[in-house]
PDB file of C-alpha atoms in Angstrom:
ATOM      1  CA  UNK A1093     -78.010 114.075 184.702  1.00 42.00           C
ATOM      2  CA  UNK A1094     -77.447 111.408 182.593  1.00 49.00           C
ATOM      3  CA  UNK A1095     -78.270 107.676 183.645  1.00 52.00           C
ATOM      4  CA  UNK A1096     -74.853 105.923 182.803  1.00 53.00           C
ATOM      5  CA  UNK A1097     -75.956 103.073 183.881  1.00 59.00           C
ATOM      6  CA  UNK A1098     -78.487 102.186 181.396  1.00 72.00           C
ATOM      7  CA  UNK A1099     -77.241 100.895 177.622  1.00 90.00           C
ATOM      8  CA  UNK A1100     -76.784 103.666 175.281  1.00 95.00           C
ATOM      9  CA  UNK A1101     -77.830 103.164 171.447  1.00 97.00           C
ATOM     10  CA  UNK A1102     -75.698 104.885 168.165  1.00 98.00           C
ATOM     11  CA  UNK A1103     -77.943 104.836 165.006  1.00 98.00           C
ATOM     12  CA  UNK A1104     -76.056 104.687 161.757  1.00 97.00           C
ATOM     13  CA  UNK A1105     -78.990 104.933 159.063  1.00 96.00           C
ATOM     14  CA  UNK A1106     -77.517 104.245 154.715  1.00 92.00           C
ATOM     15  CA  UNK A1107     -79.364 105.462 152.367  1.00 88.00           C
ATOM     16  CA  UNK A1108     -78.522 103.386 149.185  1.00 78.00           C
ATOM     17  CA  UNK A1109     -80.049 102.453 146.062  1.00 67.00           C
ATOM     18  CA  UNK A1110     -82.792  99.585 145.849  1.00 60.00           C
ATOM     19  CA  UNK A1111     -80.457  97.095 143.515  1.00 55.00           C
ATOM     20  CA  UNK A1112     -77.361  97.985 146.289  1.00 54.00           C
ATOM     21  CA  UNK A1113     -78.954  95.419 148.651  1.00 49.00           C
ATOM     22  CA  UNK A1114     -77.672  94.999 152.147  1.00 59.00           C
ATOM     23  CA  UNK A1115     -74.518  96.314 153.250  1.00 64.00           C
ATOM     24  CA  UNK A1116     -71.861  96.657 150.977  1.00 77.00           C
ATOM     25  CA  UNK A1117     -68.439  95.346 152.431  1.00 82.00           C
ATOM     26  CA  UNK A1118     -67.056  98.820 153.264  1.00 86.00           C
ATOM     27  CA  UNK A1119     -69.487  99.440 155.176  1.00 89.00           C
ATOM     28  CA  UNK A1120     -69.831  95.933 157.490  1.00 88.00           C
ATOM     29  CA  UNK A1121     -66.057  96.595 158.101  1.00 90.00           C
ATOM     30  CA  UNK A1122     -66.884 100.058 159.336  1.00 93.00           C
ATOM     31  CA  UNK A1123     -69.689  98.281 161.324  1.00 95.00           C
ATOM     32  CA  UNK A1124     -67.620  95.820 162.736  1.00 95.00           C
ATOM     33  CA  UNK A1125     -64.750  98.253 164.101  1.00 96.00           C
ATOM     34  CA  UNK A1126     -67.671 100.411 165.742  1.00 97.00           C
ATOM     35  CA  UNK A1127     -69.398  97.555 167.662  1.00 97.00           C
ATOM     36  CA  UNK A1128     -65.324  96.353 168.605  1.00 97.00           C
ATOM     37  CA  UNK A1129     -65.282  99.452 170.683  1.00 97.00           C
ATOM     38  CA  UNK A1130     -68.628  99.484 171.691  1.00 97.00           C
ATOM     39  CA  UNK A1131     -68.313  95.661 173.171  1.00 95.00           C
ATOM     40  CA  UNK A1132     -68.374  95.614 176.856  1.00 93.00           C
ATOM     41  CA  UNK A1133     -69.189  99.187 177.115  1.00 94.00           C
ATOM     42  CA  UNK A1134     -73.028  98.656 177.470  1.00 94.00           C
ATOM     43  CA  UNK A1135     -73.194 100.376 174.030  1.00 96.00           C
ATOM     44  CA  UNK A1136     -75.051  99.314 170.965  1.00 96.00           C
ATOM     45  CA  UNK A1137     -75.312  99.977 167.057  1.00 97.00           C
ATOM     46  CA  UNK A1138     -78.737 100.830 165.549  1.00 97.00           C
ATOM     47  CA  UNK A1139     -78.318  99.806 161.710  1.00 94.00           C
ATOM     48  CA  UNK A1140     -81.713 100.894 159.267  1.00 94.00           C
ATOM     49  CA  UNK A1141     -81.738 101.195 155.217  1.00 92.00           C
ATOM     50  CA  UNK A1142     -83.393 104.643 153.841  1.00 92.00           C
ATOM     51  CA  UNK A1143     -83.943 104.983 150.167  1.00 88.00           C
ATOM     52  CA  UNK A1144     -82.640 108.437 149.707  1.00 90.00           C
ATOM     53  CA  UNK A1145     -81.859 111.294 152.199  1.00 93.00           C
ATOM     54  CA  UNK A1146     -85.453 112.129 153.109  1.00 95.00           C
ATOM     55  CA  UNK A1147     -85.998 109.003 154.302  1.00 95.00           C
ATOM     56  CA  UNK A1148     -82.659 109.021 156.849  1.00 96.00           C
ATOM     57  CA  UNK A1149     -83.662 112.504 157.931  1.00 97.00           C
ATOM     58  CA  UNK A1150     -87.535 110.778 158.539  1.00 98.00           C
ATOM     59  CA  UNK A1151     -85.923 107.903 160.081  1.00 98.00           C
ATOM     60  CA  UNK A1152     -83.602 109.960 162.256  1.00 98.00           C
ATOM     61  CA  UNK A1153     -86.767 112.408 163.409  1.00 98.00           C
ATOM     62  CA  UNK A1154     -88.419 109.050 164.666  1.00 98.00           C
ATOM     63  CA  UNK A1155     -85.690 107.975 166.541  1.00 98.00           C
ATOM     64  CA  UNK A1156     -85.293 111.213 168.279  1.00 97.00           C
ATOM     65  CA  UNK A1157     -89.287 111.518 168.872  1.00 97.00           C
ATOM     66  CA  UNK A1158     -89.295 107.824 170.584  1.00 96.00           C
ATOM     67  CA  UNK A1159     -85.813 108.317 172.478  1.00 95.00           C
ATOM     68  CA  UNK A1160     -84.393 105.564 170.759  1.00 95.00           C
ATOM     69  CA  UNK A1161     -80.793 107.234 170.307  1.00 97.00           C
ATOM     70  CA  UNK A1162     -78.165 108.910 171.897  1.00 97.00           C
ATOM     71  CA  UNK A1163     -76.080 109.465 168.662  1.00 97.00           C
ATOM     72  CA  UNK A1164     -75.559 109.553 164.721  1.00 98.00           C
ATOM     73  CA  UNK A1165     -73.307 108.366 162.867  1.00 97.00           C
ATOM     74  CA  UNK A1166     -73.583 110.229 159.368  1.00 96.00           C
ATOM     75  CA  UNK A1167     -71.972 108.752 156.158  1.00 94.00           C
ATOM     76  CA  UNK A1168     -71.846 110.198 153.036  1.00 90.00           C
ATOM     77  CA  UNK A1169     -72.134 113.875 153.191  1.00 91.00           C
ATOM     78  CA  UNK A1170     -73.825 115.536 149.839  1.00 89.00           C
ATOM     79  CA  UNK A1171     -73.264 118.683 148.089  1.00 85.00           C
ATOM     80  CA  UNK A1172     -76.064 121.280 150.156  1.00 86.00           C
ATOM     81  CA  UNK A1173     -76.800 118.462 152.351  1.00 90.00           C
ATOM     82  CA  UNK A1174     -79.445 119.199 154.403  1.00 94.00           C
ATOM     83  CA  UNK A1175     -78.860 116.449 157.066  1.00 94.00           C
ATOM     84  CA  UNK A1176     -76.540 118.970 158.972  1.00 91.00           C
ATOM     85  CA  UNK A1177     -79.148 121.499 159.915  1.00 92.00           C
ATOM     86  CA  UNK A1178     -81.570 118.387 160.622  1.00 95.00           C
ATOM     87  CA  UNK A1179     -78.816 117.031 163.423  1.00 94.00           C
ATOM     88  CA  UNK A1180     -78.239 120.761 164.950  1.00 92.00           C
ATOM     89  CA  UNK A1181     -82.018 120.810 165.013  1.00 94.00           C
ATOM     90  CA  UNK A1182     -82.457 117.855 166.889  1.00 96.00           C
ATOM     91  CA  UNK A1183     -79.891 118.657 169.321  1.00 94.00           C
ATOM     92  CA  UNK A1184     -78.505 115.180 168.907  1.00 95.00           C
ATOM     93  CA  UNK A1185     -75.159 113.783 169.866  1.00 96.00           C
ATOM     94  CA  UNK A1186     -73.373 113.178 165.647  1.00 96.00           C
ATOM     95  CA  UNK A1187     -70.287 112.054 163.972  1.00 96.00           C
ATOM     96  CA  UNK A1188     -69.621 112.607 160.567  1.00 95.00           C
ATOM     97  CA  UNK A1189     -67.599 109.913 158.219  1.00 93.00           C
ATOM     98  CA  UNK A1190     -65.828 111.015 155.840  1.00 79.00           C
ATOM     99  CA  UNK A1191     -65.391 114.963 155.942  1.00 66.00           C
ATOM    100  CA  UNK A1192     -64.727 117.571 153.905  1.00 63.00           C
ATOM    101  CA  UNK A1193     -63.319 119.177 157.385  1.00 61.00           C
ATOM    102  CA  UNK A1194     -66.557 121.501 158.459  1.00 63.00           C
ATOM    103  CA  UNK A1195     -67.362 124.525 160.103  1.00 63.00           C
ATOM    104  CA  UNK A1196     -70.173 122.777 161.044  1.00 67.00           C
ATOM    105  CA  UNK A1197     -70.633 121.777 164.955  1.00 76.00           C
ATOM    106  CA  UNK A1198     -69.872 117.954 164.158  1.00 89.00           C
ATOM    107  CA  UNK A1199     -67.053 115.607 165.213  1.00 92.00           C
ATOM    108  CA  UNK A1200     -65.872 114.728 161.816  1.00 92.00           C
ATOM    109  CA  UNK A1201     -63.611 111.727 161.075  1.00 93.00           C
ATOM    110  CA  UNK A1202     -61.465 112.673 157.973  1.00 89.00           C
ATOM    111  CA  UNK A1203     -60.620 110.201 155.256  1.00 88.00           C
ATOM    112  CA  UNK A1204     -58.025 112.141 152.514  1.00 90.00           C
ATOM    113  CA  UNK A1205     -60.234 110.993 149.414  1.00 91.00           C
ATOM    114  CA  UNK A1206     -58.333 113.069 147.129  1.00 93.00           C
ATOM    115  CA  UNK A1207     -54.886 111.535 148.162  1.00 94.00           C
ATOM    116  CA  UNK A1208     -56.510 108.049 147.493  1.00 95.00           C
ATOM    117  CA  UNK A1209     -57.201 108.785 144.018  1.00 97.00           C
ATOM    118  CA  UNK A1210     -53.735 111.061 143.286  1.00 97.00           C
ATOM    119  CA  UNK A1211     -52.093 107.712 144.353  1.00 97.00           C
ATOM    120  CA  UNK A1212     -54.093 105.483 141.915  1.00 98.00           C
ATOM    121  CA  UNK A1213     -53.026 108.003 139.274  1.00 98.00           C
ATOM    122  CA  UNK A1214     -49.418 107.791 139.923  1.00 98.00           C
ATOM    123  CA  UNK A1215     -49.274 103.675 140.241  1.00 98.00           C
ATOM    124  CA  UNK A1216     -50.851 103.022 136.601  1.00 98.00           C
ATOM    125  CA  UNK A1217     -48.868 105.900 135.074  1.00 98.00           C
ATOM    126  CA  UNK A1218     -45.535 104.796 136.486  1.00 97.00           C
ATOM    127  CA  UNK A1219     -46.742 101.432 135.117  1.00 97.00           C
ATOM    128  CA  UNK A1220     -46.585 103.070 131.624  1.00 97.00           C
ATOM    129  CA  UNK A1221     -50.845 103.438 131.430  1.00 98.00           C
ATOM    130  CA  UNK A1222     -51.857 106.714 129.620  1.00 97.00           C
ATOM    131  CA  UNK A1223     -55.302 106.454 129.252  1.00 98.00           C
ATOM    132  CA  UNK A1224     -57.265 105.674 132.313  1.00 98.00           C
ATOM    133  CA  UNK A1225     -60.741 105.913 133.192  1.00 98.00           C
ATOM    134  CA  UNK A1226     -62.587 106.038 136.501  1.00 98.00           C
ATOM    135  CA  UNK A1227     -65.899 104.687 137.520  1.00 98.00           C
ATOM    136  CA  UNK A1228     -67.544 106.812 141.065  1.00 97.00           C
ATOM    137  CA  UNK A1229     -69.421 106.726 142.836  1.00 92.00           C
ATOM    138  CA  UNK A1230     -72.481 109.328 142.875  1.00 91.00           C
ATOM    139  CA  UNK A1231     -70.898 112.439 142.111  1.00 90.00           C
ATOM    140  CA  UNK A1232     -73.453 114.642 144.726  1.00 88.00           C
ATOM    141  CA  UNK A1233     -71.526 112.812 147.612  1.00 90.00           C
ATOM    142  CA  UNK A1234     -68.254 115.426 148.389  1.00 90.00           C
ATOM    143  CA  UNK A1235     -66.177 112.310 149.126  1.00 90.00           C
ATOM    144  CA  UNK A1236     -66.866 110.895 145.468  1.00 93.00           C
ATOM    145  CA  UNK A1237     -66.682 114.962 144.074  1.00 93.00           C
ATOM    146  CA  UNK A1238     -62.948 115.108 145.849  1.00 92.00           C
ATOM    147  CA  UNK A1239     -61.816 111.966 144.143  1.00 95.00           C
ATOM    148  CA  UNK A1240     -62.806 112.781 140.559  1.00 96.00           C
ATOM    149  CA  UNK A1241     -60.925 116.195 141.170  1.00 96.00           C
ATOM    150  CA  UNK A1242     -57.684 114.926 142.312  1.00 97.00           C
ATOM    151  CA  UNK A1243     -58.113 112.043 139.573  1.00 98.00           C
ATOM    152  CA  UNK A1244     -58.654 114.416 136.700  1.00 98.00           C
ATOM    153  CA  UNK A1245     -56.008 117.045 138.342  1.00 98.00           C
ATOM    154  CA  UNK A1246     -53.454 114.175 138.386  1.00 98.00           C
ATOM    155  CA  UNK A1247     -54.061 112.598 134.776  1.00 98.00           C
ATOM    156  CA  UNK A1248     -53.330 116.326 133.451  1.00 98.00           C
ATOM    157  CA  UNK A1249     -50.123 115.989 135.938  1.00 98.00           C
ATOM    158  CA  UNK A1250     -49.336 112.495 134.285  1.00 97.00           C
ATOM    159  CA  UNK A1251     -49.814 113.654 130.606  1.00 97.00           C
ATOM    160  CA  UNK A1252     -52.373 110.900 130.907  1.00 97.00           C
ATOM    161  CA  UNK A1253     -56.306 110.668 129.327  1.00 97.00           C
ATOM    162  CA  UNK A1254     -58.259 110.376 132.052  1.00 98.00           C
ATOM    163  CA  UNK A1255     -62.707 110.598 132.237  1.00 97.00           C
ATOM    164  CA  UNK A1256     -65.153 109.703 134.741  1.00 98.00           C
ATOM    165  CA  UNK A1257     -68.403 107.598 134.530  1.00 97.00           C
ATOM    166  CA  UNK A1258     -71.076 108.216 137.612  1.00 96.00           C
ATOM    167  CA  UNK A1259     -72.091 104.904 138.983  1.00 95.00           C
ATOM    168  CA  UNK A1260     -74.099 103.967 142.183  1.00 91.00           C
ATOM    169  CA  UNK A1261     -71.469 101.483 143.974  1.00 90.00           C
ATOM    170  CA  UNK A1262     -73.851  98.794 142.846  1.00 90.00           C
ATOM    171  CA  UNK A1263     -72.144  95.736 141.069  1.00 92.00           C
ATOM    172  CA  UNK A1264     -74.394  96.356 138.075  1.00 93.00           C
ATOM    173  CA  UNK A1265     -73.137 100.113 137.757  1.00 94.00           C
ATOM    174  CA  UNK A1266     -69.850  98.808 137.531  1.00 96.00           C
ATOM    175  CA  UNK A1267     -70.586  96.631 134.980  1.00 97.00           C
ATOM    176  CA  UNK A1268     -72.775  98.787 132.944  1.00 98.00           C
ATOM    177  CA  UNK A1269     -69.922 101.791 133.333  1.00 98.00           C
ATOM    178  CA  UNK A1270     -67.350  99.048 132.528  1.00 98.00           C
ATOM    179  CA  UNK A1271     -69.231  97.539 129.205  1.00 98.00           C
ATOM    180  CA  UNK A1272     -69.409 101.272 127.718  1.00 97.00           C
ATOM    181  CA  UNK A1273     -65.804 102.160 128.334  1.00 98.00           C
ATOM    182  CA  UNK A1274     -64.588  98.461 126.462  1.00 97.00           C
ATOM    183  CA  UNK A1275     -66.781  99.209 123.502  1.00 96.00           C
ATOM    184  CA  UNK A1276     -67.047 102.746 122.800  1.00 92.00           C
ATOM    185  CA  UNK A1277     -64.781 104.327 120.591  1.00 92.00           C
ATOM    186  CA  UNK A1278     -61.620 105.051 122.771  1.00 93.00           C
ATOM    187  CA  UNK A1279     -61.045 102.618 125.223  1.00 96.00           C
ATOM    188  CA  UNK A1280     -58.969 102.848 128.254  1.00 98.00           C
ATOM    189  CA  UNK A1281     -56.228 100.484 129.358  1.00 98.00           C
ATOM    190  CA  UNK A1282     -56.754 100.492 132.518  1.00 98.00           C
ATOM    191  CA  UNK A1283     -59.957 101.831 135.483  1.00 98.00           C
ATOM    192  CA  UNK A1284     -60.501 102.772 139.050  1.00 98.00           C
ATOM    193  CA  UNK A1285     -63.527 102.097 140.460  1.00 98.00           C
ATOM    194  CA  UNK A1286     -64.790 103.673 143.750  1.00 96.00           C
ATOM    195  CA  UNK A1287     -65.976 100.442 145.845  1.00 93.00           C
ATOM    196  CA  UNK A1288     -64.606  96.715 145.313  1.00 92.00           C
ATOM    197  CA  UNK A1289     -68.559  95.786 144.147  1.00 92.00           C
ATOM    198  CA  UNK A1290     -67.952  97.843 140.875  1.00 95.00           C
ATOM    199  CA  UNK A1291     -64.460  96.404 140.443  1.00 97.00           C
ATOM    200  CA  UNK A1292     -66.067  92.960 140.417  1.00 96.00           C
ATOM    201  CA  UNK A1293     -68.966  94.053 137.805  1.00 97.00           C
ATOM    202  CA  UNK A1294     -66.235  95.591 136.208  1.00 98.00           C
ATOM    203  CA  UNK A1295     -64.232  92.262 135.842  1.00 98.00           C
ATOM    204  CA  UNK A1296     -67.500  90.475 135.149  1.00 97.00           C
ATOM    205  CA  UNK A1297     -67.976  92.774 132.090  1.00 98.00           C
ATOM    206  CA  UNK A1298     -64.782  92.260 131.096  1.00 98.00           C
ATOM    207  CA  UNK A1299     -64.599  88.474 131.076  1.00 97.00           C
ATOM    208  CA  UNK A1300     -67.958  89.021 128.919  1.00 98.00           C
ATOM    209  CA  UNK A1301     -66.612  90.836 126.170  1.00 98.00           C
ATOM    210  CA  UNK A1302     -63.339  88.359 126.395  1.00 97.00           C
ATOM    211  CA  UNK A1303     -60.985  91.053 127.688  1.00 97.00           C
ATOM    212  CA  UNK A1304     -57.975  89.965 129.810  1.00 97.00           C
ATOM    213  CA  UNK A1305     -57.130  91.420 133.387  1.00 97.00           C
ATOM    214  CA  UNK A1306     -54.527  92.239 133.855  1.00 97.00           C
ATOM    215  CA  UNK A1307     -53.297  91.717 130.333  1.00 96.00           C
ATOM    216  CA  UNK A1308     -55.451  93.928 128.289  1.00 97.00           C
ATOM    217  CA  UNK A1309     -56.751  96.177 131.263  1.00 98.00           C
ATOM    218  CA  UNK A1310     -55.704  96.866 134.870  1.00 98.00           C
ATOM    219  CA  UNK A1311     -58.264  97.651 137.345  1.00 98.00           C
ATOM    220  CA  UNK A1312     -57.677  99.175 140.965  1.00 98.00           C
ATOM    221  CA  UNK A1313     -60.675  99.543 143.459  1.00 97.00           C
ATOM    222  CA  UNK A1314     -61.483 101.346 146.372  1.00 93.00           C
ATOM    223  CA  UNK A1315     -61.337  99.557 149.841  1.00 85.00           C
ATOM    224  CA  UNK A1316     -59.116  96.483 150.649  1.00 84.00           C
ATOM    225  CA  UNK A1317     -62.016  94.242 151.644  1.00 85.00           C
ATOM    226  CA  UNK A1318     -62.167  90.375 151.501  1.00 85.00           C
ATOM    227  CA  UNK A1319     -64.170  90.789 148.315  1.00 88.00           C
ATOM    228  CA  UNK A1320     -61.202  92.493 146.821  1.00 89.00           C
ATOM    229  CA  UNK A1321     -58.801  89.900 148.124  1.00 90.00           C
ATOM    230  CA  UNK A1322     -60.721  86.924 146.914  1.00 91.00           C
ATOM    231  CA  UNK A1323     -61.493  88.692 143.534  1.00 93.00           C
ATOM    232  CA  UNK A1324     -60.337  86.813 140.475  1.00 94.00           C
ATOM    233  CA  UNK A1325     -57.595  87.879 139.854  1.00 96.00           C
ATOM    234  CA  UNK A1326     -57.598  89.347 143.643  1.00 96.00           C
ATOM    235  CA  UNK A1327     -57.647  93.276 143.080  1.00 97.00           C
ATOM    236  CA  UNK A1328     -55.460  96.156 143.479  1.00 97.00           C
ATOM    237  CA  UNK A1329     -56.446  98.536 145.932  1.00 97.00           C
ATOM    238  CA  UNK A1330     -56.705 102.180 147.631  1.00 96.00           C
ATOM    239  CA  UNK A1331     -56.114 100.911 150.826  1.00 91.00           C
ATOM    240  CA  UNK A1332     -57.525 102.286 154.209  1.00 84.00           C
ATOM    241  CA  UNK A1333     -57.807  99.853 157.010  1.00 85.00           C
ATOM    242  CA  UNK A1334     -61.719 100.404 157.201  1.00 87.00           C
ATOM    243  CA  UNK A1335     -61.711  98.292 160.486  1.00 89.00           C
ATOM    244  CA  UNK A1336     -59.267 100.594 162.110  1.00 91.00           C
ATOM    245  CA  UNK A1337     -61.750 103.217 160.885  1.00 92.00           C
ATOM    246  CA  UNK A1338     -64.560 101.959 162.354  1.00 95.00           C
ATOM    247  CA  UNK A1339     -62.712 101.865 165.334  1.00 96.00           C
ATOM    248  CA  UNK A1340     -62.407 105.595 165.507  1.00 96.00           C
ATOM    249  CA  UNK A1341     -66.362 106.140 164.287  1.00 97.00           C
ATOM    250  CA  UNK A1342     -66.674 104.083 167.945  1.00 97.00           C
ATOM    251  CA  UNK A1343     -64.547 106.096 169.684  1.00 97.00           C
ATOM    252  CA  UNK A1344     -65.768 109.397 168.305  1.00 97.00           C
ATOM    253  CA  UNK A1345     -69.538 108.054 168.822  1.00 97.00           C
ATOM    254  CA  UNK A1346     -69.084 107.519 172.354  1.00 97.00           C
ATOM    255  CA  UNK A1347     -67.027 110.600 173.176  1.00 96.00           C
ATOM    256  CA  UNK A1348     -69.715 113.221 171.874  1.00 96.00           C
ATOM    257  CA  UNK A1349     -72.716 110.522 173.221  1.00 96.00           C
ATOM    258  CA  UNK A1350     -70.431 111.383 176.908  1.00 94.00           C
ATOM    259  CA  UNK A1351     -70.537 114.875 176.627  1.00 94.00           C
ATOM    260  CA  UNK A1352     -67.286 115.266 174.802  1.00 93.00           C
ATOM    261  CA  UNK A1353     -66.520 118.365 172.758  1.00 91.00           C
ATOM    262  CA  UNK A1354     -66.509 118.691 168.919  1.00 90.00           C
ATOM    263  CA  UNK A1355     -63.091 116.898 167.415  1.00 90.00           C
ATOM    264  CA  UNK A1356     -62.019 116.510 164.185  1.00 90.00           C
ATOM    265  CA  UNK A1357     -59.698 112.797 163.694  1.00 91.00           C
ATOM    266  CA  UNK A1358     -57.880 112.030 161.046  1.00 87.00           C
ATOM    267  CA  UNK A1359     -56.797 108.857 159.356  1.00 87.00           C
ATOM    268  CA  UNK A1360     -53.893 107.481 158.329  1.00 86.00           C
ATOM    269  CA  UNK A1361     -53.714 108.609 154.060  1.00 88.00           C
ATOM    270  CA  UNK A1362     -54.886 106.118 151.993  1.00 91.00           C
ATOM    271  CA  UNK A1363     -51.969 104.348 149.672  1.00 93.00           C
ATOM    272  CA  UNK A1364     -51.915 101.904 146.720  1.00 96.00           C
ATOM    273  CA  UNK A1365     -51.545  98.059 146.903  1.00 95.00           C
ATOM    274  CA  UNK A1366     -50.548  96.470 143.449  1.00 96.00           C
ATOM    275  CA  UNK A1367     -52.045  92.735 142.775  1.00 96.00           C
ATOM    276  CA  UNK A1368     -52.952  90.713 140.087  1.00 97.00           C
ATOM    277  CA  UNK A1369     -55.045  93.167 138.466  1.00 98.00           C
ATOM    278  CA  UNK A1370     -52.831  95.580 137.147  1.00 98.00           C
ATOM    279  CA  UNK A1371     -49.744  95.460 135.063  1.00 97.00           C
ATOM    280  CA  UNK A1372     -48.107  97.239 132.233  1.00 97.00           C
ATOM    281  CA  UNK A1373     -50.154  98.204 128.853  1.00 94.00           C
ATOM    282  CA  UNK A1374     -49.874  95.497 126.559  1.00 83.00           C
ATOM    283  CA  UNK A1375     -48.784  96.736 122.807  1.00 66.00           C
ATOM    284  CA  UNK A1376     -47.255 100.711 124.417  1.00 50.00           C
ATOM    285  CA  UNK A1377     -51.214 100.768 125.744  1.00 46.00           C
ATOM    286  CA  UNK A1378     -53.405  99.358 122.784  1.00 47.00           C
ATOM    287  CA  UNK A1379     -56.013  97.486 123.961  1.00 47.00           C
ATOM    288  CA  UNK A1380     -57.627  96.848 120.568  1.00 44.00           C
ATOM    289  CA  UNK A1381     -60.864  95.461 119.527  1.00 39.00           C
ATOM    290  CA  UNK A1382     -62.581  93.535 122.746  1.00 39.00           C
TER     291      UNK A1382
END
């Protein structure tokens, strides 16, 4: 039987790229919602950085071997991922972020990416934008894969031009992504980017090659974080209330760590918040020379 009396450990491991140091600010809001409903509870949050997937899975196997866990949290589920036979191996108590909804044995918390990025669509076409680009996040993730669908699905909707650079949430990629799409040949009035750290390489780029925001482009970004808030000009957003859904990660985390059965939660649907960095196409949607 099962010592409840002794403090039980969730590990959460992110594999990110070596230039994305740290944790990105989705992520420490996810963080902080799980350890809100872990306080007092004699539970605790075991954080760790992998490189890739190979690395998590190697990390994982080490926590299980030394009985340092009593649950996963699993983020960012990949196209043949091969973390979901490594969790049924190990027999461990897991949560997924994120979804797709599986057939999987996993408690899955479901965030409706593709409604996110239908609704990002819709705002800068009803603000009169017909060519809009979007910068993602790495397309092998199904989260980032649903998003460009419903994005390109909706531009065709919206009689709008609509493409898709691959980035690595970094604040470089979004800057590198966001200096092609101002000087290549047919450039887009406004972009969505997939994180807020993007966004603000994308504005950085921007201001480089003496573009306006909102005036010449509007930009929306995924996640209402502080980062987005205190942007210049403060961003528009997909909005999710990550704390609230770190909350549920915690809840989820410590029903399956008690014995609970498989359950799949779902969030409240993402929706739009318009700031200072959108507005209508100056010139019917020329952006001209930057």
């Amino acid at each position: 039987m099962q010592d409840v009396t002794r403090e039980r450990i969730a590990g959460l491991v992110l594999a990110r790229p070596g230039r994305l140091l740290g944790m990105e600010p989705f992520m420490a809001d996810v963080v902080q919602g799980i350890e809100e409903v872990f306080d007092g509870r004699r539970v605790s949050l075991l954080v760790e950085f992998a490189a890739d997937i190979a690395d998590e899975i190697a990390i994982w196997q080490r926590w299980v071997a030394n009985d340092h866990v009593d649950g996963i949290v699993m983020v960012d589920l990949r196209a043949k991922d091969p973390r979901l036979a490594e969790l049924e191996r190990l027999g461990v108590p897991a949560v997924l972020l994120g979804g797709p909804e599986l057939q999987a044995p996993i408690t899955n918390v479901l965030v409706d990416n593709a409604e996110g990025a239908r609704a990002a669509v819709r705002a800068l076409a009803d603000l009169g934008h017909r060519d809009i680009a979007r910068v993602s996040g790495p397309r092998d993730m199904l989260h980032c894969q649903a998003r460009d669908d419903a994005f390109m699905e909706t531009c065709a909707e919206q009689d709008v031009q609509g493409r898709v650079i691959e980035g690595d949430y970094s604040e470089d990629a979004g800057r590198e992504a966001t200096r092609r799409l101002l000087t290549g040949s047919q450039v887009p009035t406004a972009v969505v980017y997939d994180n807020d750290l993007m966004a603000i390489g994308g504005l950085a780029a921007a201001r480089d090659l003496g573009v306006s925001i909102p005036d010449q482009l509007s930009v929306i970004a995924w996640d209402d974080t502080a980062v987005a808030r205190l942007a210049h000009p403060p961003l528009s957003v997909v909005t999710v209330d990550v704390h609230g859904l770190g909350t549920i990660v915690g809840e989820a985390i410590l029903a399956v760590m008690q014995g609970g059965e498989v359950t799949t939660y779902q969030v409240p649907k993402p929706t739009i918040r318009l700031a200072q960095s959108t507005a209508k196409p100056a010139h019917g949607g020329d952006l001209g020379a930057p």
